[in-house]
Structures are given as structure tokens and as C-alpha cells.
Short mmCIF file of C-alpha atoms in Angstrom, two decimals:
data_model
loop_
_atom_site.label_atom_id
_atom_site.label_comp_id
_atom_site.label_asym_id
_atom_site.label_seq_id
_atom_site.Cartn_x
_atom_site.Cartn_y
_atom_site.Cartn_z
CA MET A 21 66.70 90.23 81.70
CA LYS A 22 63.99 88.68 83.84
CA ASN A 23 63.69 90.01 87.39
CA PRO A 24 66.43 92.66 87.19
CA PRO A 25 67.74 94.00 90.50
CA GLU A 26 65.79 96.96 91.87
CA THR A 27 69.03 98.63 92.93
CA LEU A 28 72.62 98.32 91.78
CA TYR A 29 75.52 99.96 93.57
CA ILE A 30 78.52 100.83 91.47
CA ARG A 31 82.12 101.65 92.25
CA GLY A 32 83.92 103.06 89.25
CA ALA A 33 82.18 103.59 85.91
CA LEU A 34 80.68 101.58 83.09
CA SER A 35 81.76 102.33 79.54
CA ASP A 36 79.55 104.91 77.84
CA SER A 37 80.41 103.59 74.38
CA LYS A 38 77.41 102.30 72.44
CA SER A 39 79.68 99.84 70.64
CA GLN A 40 80.98 98.27 73.87
CA LYS A 41 80.42 94.52 74.11
CA TYR A 42 80.27 92.64 77.41
CA LEU A 43 81.74 89.14 77.66
CA CYS A 44 81.16 87.12 80.82
CA VAL A 45 84.10 84.76 81.49
CA VAL A 46 83.69 82.13 84.20
CA GLY A 47 85.15 78.75 85.07
CA SER A 48 86.72 76.52 87.65
CA ARG A 49 88.07 77.85 90.93
CA SER A 50 90.83 75.24 90.65
CA PRO A 51 91.74 75.45 86.96
CA SER A 52 94.34 73.29 85.28
CA PRO A 53 97.39 74.78 83.54
CA TYR A 54 95.51 74.12 80.29
CA GLY A 55 92.53 76.17 81.50
CA LEU A 56 94.74 79.10 82.49
CA ASP A 57 96.62 78.95 79.18
CA ALA A 58 93.34 78.87 77.25
CA CYS A 59 92.00 81.83 79.22
CA ARG A 60 95.17 83.81 78.63
CA GLU A 61 95.33 83.02 74.90
CA LEU A 62 91.68 83.83 74.24
CA ILE A 63 91.67 87.14 76.11
CA ILE A 64 94.98 88.34 74.66
CA GLY A 65 93.41 87.96 71.22
CA LEU A 66 90.66 90.42 72.18
CA LYS A 67 93.13 93.23 72.73
CA GLY A 68 92.18 96.48 71.02
CA TYR A 69 88.47 95.69 70.69
CA PRO A 70 85.74 97.52 72.65
CA ILE A 71 85.08 94.59 74.98
CA SER A 72 84.45 94.54 78.71
CA ILE A 73 85.31 91.34 80.58
CA VAL A 74 82.62 90.51 83.14
CA SER A 75 83.33 88.09 85.97
CA GLY A 76 82.95 87.49 89.68
CA LEU A 77 86.41 88.21 91.12
CA ALA A 78 86.48 84.62 92.41
CA ILE A 79 89.69 82.66 92.79
CA GLY A 80 90.51 80.69 89.64
CA ILE A 81 89.36 81.45 86.11
CA ASP A 82 87.20 84.43 87.16
CA GLY A 83 90.02 86.39 88.73
CA TYR A 84 92.55 85.27 86.13
CA ALA A 85 90.27 86.49 83.31
CA HIS A 86 90.18 89.92 84.94
CA LYS A 87 93.95 89.96 85.40
CA MET A 88 94.61 89.07 81.76
CA ALA A 89 92.06 91.64 80.58
CA LEU A 90 93.75 94.37 82.60
CA GLU A 91 97.15 93.29 81.29
CA VAL A 92 96.09 93.83 77.67
CA GLY A 93 94.10 97.00 78.34
CA LEU A 94 90.53 95.67 78.25
CA ASN A 95 87.80 97.14 80.42
CA CYS A 96 86.57 95.03 83.36
CA VAL A 97 83.27 94.73 85.22
CA GLY A 98 83.42 92.78 88.48
CA PHE A 99 80.51 91.30 90.46
CA PRO A 100 81.96 90.37 93.85
CA GLY A 101 78.68 89.04 95.30
CA SER A 102 79.18 91.28 98.33
CA PRO A 103 78.88 94.96 99.31
CA LEU A 104 81.38 97.20 97.54
CA ASP A 105 83.09 98.59 100.65
CA TRP A 106 86.78 97.80 100.33
CA ASP A 107 86.76 95.93 103.65
CA LYS A 108 83.79 93.79 102.57
CA ILE A 109 84.80 92.79 99.05
CA TYR A 110 84.51 89.00 98.71
CA PRO A 111 86.86 87.28 98.60
CA GLN A 112 89.22 89.65 100.42
CA SER A 113 92.13 88.00 98.61
CA SER A 114 90.77 89.67 95.45
CA LEU A 115 90.81 93.15 96.98
CA PRO A 116 94.00 94.24 95.12
CA LEU A 117 92.41 93.06 91.87
CA ALA A 118 89.18 94.92 92.64
CA ARG A 119 91.12 98.13 93.32
CA GLU A 120 93.05 97.74 90.07
CA ILE A 121 89.86 97.24 88.06
CA VAL A 122 88.45 100.53 89.36
CA SER A 123 91.74 102.43 89.06
CA LYS A 124 92.02 101.41 85.39
CA GLY A 125 88.58 102.68 84.42
CA GLY A 126 86.48 99.60 85.12
CA SER A 127 83.71 99.04 87.63
CA LEU A 128 82.36 96.86 90.42
CA LEU A 129 78.62 96.18 90.66
CA SER A 130 76.50 94.79 93.50
CA GLU A 131 72.91 94.90 94.68
CA TYR A 132 74.03 94.80 98.31
CA SER A 133 74.38 97.82 100.59
CA SER A 134 77.12 98.23 103.16
CA ASP A 135 75.07 96.79 106.06
CA PHE A 136 74.01 93.66 104.15
CA ILE A 137 74.92 90.31 105.74
CA TYR A 138 75.48 87.86 102.93
CA GLY A 139 75.97 84.10 102.56
CA GLU A 140 76.62 81.48 99.89
CA TRP A 141 73.10 81.92 98.50
CA VAL A 142 74.05 85.30 97.01
CA PHE A 143 76.28 83.79 94.34
CA PRO A 144 73.55 82.31 92.10
CA ARG A 145 71.94 85.78 92.05
CA ARG A 146 75.30 87.31 91.23
CA ASN A 147 75.80 84.81 88.38
CA ASN A 148 72.36 85.73 87.09
CA TYR A 149 73.31 89.40 86.83
CA MET A 150 76.64 88.61 85.18
CA ALA A 151 74.79 86.70 82.46
CA GLY A 152 72.20 89.45 82.24
CA ILE A 153 74.64 92.29 81.59
CA SER A 154 76.67 90.32 79.02
CA HIS A 155 76.19 89.83 75.30
CA ALA A 156 77.81 86.38 75.56
CA THR A 157 79.18 84.03 78.24
CA LEU A 158 82.40 82.02 77.93
CA ILE A 159 82.94 78.89 80.04
CA ILE A 160 86.53 77.74 80.66
CA GLU A 161 86.63 74.47 82.64
CA ALA A 162 83.72 73.52 84.90
CA GLY A 163 83.05 70.36 86.89
CA LYS A 164 79.67 68.67 87.35
CA ARG A 165 78.57 70.99 90.17
CA SER A 166 80.22 74.16 88.97
CA GLY A 167 78.37 77.46 89.35
CA SER A 168 79.62 78.28 85.88
CA LEU A 169 77.02 75.90 84.44
CA MET A 170 74.35 77.91 86.25
CA THR A 171 75.70 81.10 84.67
CA ALA A 172 75.55 79.44 81.24
CA LYS A 173 71.95 78.41 81.91
CA TYR A 174 70.99 81.96 82.82
CA ALA A 175 72.61 83.20 79.59
CA GLU A 176 70.65 80.66 77.55
CA ASN A 177 67.43 81.72 79.28
CA TYR A 178 68.07 85.30 78.12
CA SER A 179 68.81 84.13 74.56
CA ARG A 180 72.47 85.16 74.89
CA ASP A 181 75.27 83.27 73.19
CA VAL A 182 77.25 80.74 75.21
CA LEU A 183 80.77 79.66 74.29
CA ALA A 184 82.75 76.79 75.82
CA VAL A 185 86.39 75.80 75.58
CA PRO A 186 86.76 72.11 74.65
CA GLY A 187 89.40 70.08 76.45
CA SER A 188 90.66 66.64 77.34
CA ILE A 189 88.15 63.80 77.53
CA PHE A 190 90.10 62.53 80.55
CA SER A 191 89.63 65.64 82.71
CA ASP A 192 86.76 66.17 85.16
CA LEU A 193 87.13 69.90 84.55
CA THR A 194 85.92 69.58 80.96
CA PHE A 195 82.64 67.93 81.95
CA GLY A 196 80.85 71.29 81.90
CA PRO A 197 82.17 72.64 78.60
CA HIS A 198 81.58 69.34 76.82
CA LEU A 199 78.04 69.13 78.22
CA LEU A 200 77.34 72.63 76.91
CA LEU A 201 78.89 71.82 73.53
CA LYS A 202 76.47 68.90 73.19
CA GLY A 203 73.70 71.47 73.52
CA CYS A 204 73.64 74.91 71.95
CA ALA A 205 77.03 76.29 73.05
CA ASN A 206 79.57 77.48 70.50
CA PRO A 207 83.13 76.09 70.63
CA ALA A 208 85.75 78.67 71.58
CA THR A 209 89.01 77.46 70.05
CA CYS A 210 90.49 80.87 69.24
CA SER A 211 89.83 84.54 69.91
CA GLU A 212 88.22 84.94 66.50
CA ASP A 213 85.42 82.57 67.59
CA ILE A 214 84.58 85.00 70.39
CA LEU A 215 84.91 88.12 68.24
CA GLN A 216 82.57 86.72 65.61
CA ILE A 217 79.96 85.80 68.23
CA LEU A 218 80.16 89.37 69.57
CA GLY A 219 79.50 90.72 66.08
CA PHE A 220 82.96 91.90 65.04
CA ASP A 221 83.98 91.47 61.41
CA VAL A 222 87.23 89.52 61.64
CA LYS A 223 89.21 87.16 59.45
CA ALA A 224 90.23 84.12 61.45
CA GLY A 225 93.97 83.78 61.87
CA SER A 226 94.82 87.21 60.47
CA ILE A 227 96.41 88.95 63.42
CA MET A 228 97.70 91.74 61.18
CA ASP A 229 94.09 92.83 60.60
CA SER A 230 93.45 93.34 64.31
CA PRO A 231 93.30 96.81 65.93
CA ALA A 232 96.04 95.70 68.36
CA PHE A 233 98.50 95.14 65.50
CA HIS A 234 98.06 98.70 64.25
CA GLU A 235 98.92 100.05 67.71
CA LEU A 236 102.38 98.44 67.64
CA ASP A 237 105.58 100.33 66.99
CA PRO A 238 107.07 100.11 63.47
CA ILE A 239 109.82 97.62 64.39
CA SER A 240 107.37 95.22 66.05
CA LYS A 241 105.16 95.37 62.96
CA ARG A 242 108.14 94.54 60.73
CA ILE A 243 109.06 91.59 62.97
CA ILE A 244 105.57 90.13 62.67
CA ARG A 245 105.43 90.65 58.91
CA GLN A 246 108.83 89.00 58.48
CA ILE A 247 107.92 86.01 60.66
CA SER A 248 104.63 85.61 58.78
CA HIS A 249 106.58 84.91 55.57
CA GLY A 250 108.01 81.70 57.01
CA GLU A 251 110.88 80.49 59.18
CA THR A 252 113.08 83.36 60.32
CA THR A 253 116.23 83.24 62.42
CA ILE A 254 117.43 85.74 65.02
CA ASP A 255 120.41 86.62 62.81
CA GLU A 256 118.12 87.35 59.87
CA LEU A 257 115.99 89.67 61.99
CA ILE A 258 119.07 91.50 63.30
CA GLY A 259 120.34 92.04 59.76
CA LEU A 260 116.95 93.15 58.49
CA LEU A 261 116.05 95.49 61.33
CA LYS A 262 119.57 96.82 62.06
CA ILE A 263 119.12 96.52 65.84
CA ASN A 264 121.19 94.80 68.52
CA ILE A 265 120.38 91.43 70.04
CA ASP A 266 119.21 92.82 73.40
CA ASP A 267 116.69 95.18 71.80
CA LEU A 268 115.44 92.40 69.52
CA ASN A 269 115.00 89.95 72.40
CA GLU A 270 113.00 92.56 74.30
CA LYS A 271 110.74 93.10 71.27
CA LEU A 272 110.26 89.36 70.78
CA SER A 273 109.46 88.80 74.45
CA ASN A 274 106.86 91.57 74.44
CA LEU A 275 105.25 90.27 71.24
CA GLU A 276 105.02 86.78 72.68
CA LEU A 277 103.58 88.07 75.94
CA GLU A 278 100.93 90.05 74.04
CA GLY A 279 99.99 87.02 71.97
CA PHE A 280 101.29 88.11 68.56
CA ILE A 281 103.92 85.41 68.09
CA LYS A 282 104.88 81.98 69.41
CA ILE A 283 108.51 81.19 70.13
CA GLY A 284 109.55 77.55 70.33
CA SER A 285 112.87 75.75 70.40
CA GLY A 286 114.64 77.32 67.47
CA SER A 287 111.50 78.53 65.69
CA MET A 288 109.13 81.50 65.62
CA ARG A 289 105.67 81.81 64.14
CA VAL A 290 102.77 84.25 64.10
CA ALA A 291 100.12 83.28 66.64
#
């Protein structure tokens, strides 16, 4: 990147895998339920791939992206825009998240030493470094004056891919993504869009080809395969799997939480 920082302090450790891909995920600090759902759905679909989620620990999409990444076992890299002393992490409300990132094998990065006195002006520099370390940047909801648009601009300047989540034409929060999509940004409508941009060989919509599927227990795999054949009832699954209703409900809940299936009113389908 242009003008890299002369010094970077690190708490934790970066992945030493040569195949590791870094995805910067940024967006509104006041996201809509749609934005949070989109963030959750897209990141869950990255489970099992060597991907690090890069963001700024900010309230809103940034912090939520880290939380979802940790939930599905993805590595995280946080840029707090402050010194890395626990009592100086900004914002302090994200301190538990910062600790969890480090405890689960991720890292925090900053160019600022412990005695640095920082202000709002540090955040554009922080956004610059987030774009610089990442192979691609994903924007999920951003208003007209959002710093996320600045991060996208930095990524474009470094010839990195930019993805944007499309949304409602009636929402101010989709101004940024739609502006980017009118330019050179790629639409992010599913996890496969992101995986393909990052260079992974995937077949869109085929969740049974993902590394995450192969990590499941045998019963969970059979549930997904059965549901993929068409409409399946609870009674049919109980008869097929020879398990009780409580165990089945637990399996179904976990599979839905991890993004493998969708459960509606009286129906189930593979995500």
C-alpha cells in the first residue's frame, strides 16, 4: 500500500498461513435489522475457509462482523484506532470483544504507542490500513457521510476488490452501497460472491461442497441431505434418523444458527 505505517504494534498474532485471505467488513454504526441479518448471513457462509475478518471494533456493523466471525470460528484482525493497552482500547465498550479476538487466536493492530493522545482524525488513517491489509473490502450499509465509503475508496486506490450489499431504495443506509455498485463494486448477495472474489473455487448454492459441511457430525449431514431432496417433516426426520424429538430440535436449531438450513412456518430448506 502507499505510505504504510512505519511502526505497527500488535497484540495477539496474525495467521502464518500463506493461503489466508483478509476481508475488511465495514458499515453503518447504526445498522438496520436488514444490515445485521445480511452481515450475519454472509459471514456464516464463510465458515471453514481460511479467512480473517478485518474491521475497526466500532459499534454497529464493524463490531457485529467480528462477533459473527468469532461465533463461526473465523480469525479476526481488529484496528481499534487507539493504543492497544486494555484501558485505552477505543471504544471501551468493545473491550470484551477485543479481549475475545485475542484469546481466540486473532490480533489487534495499531500504529499508536501507549502514550499517544488520539482524536477523531486517527480514524481515516485506521481505515486506510484496514483496506491496505485486506484482499477485499465489503460494505454493509453506509450513509452519505459514512467512513465506510472512505475505506472503499482506499481499497480501490490499492486495486483491491470492493463488494457492497444492495438494499432498499427507500433507505438512507443503502446510499453508500448503491453508489459503489454504480461504480466498480461487486454485488454481495450471498457468501459465494465473497468467496469467488477472494479466489476460492466454489459452486454457488452448494452448501454440501463447503469445508464447514464436512466438519459436521454424521446426523447433521444426513439432515441436510434429506432436506435438500425437498419438503421434509419433523416426523419423517425422526423416523429416518431414529432419534427423539428433543435431540432433533437441538440439531435443527444448531444447523439454522450456523447457516446451513432455514426453518419457516411448517417448512425447512437448505440455505
